[in-house]
PDB file of C-alpha atoms in Angstrom:
ATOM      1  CA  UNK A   1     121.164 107.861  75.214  1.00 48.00           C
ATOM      2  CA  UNK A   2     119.689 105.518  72.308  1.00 53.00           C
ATOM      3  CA  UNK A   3     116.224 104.759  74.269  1.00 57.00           C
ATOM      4  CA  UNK A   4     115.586 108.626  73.096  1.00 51.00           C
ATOM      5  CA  UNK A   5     115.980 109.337  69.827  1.00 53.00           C
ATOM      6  CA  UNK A   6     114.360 105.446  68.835  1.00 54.00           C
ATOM      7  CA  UNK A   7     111.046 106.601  68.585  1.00 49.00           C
ATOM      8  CA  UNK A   8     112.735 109.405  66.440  1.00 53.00           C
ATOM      9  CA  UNK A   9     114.152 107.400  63.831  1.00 54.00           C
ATOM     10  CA  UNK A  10     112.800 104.988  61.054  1.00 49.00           C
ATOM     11  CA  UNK A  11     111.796 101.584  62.196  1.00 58.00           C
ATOM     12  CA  UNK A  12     114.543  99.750  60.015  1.00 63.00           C
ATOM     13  CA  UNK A  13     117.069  99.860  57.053  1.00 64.00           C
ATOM     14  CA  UNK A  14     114.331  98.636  54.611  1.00 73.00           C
ATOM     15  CA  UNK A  15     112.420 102.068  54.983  1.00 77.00           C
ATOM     16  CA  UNK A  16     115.710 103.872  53.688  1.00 78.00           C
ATOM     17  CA  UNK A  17     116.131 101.669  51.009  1.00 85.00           C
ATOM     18  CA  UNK A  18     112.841 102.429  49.259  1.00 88.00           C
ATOM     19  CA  UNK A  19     113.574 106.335  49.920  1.00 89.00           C
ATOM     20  CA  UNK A  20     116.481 104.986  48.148  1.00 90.00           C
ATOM     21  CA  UNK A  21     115.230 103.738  45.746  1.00 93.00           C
ATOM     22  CA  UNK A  22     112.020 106.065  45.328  1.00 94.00           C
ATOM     23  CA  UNK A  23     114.526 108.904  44.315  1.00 95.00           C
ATOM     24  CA  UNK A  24     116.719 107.021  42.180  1.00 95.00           C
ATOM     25  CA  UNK A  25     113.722 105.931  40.065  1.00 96.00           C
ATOM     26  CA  UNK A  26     112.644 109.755  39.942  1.00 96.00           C
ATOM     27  CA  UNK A  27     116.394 110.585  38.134  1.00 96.00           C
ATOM     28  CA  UNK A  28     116.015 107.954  36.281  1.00 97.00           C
ATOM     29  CA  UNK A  29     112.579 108.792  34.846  1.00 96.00           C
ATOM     30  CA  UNK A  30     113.898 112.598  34.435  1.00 95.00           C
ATOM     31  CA  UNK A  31     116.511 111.332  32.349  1.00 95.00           C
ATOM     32  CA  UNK A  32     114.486 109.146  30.399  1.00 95.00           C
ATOM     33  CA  UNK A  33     111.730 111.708  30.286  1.00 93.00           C
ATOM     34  CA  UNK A  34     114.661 113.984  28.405  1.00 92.00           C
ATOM     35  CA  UNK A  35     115.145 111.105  25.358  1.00 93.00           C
ATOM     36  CA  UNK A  36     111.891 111.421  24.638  1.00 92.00           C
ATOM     37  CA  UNK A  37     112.498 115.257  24.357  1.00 93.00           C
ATOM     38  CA  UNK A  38     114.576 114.688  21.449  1.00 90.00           C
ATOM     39  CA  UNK A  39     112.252 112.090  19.550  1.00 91.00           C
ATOM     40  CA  UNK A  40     109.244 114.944  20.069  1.00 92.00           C
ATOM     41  CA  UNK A  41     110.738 118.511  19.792  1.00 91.00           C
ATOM     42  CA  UNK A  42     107.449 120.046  21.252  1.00 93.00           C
ATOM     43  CA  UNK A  43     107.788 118.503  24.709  1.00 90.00           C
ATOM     44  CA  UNK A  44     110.941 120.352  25.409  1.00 92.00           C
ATOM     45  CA  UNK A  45     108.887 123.371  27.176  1.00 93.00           C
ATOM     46  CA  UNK A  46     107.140 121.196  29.262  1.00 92.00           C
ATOM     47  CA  UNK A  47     110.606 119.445  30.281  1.00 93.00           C
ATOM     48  CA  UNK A  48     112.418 122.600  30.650  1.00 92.00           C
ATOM     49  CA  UNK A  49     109.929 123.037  33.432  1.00 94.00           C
ATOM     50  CA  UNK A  50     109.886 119.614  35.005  1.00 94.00           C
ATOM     51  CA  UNK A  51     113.618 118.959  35.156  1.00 94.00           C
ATOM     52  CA  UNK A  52     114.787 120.995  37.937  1.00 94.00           C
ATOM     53  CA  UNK A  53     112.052 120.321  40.527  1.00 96.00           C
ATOM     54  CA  UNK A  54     112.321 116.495  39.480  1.00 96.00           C
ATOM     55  CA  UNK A  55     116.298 116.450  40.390  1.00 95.00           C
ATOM     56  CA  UNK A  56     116.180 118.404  43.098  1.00 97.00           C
ATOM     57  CA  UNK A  57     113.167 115.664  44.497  1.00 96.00           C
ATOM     58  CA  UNK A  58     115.101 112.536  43.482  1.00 96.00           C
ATOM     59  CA  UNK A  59     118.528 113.862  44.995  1.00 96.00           C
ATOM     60  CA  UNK A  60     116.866 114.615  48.455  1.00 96.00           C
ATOM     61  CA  UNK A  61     115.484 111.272  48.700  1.00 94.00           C
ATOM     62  CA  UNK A  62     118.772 110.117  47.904  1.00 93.00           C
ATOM     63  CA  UNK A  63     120.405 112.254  50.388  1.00 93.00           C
ATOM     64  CA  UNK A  64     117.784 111.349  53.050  1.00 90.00           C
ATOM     65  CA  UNK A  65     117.764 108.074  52.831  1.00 88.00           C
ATOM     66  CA  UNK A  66     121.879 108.179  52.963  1.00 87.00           C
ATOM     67  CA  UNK A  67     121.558 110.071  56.164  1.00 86.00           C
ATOM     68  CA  UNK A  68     118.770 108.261  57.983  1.00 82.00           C
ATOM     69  CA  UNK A  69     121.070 104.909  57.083  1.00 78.00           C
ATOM     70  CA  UNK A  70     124.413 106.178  58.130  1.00 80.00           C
ATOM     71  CA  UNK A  71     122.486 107.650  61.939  1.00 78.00           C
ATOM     72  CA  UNK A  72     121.030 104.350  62.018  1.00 77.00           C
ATOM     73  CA  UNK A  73     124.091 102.684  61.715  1.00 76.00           C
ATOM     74  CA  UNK A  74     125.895 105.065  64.649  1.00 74.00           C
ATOM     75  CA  UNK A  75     122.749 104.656  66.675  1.00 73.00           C
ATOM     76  CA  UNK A  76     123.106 100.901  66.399  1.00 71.00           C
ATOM     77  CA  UNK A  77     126.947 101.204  66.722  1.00 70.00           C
ATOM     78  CA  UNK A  78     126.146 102.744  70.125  1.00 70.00           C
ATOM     79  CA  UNK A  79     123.761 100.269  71.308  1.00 69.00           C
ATOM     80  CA  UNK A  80     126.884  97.870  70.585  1.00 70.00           C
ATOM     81  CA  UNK A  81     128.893  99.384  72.772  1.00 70.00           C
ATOM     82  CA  UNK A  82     126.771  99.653  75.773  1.00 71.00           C
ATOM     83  CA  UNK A  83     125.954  96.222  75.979  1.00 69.00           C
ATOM     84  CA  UNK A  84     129.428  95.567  75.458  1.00 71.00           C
ATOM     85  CA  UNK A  85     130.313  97.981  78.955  1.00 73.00           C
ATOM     86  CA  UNK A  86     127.229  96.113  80.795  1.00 64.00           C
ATOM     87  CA  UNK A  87     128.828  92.908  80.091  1.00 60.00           C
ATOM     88  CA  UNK A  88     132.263  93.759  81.643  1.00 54.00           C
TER      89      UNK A  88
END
């Protein structure tokens, strides 16, 4: 049952982690994109634009990457187990 969806999946961990971390560092620029809003009251159209589609980016790379790890993890739980039943 693993053998199939293998080719399906990310090659490792390490991939998720940069999705990971790709979308973290995209909230983390929104937010500090929004200080500078308040030191330069004419950026805030431009902002008011950006924010949304920003967040919405950064949280599906965090949600992906979350996902891909956790079916990783099951996938490689299930490997586990079969080896364990071919060793009995």
């Amino acid at each position: 049952m693993t053998e199939k969806y293998k080719i399906e999946l990310l090659p490792d961990a390490e991939t998720c982690y940069r999705y990971l971390q790709a979308g973290f560092s995209i909230i983390i620029l929104t937010f500090l994109a929004g200080l500078l809003v308040f030191a330069v009251p004419e950026l805030i159209p431009i902002y008011e634009v950006i924010v949304m589609p920003a967040l919405f980016v950064g949280l599906g790379l965090l949600l992906y990457s979350v996902g891909t790890h956790l079916h990783i993890m099951h996938l490689n739980m299930l490997e586990m187990r079969e080896e364990d039943d071919g060793h009995s």
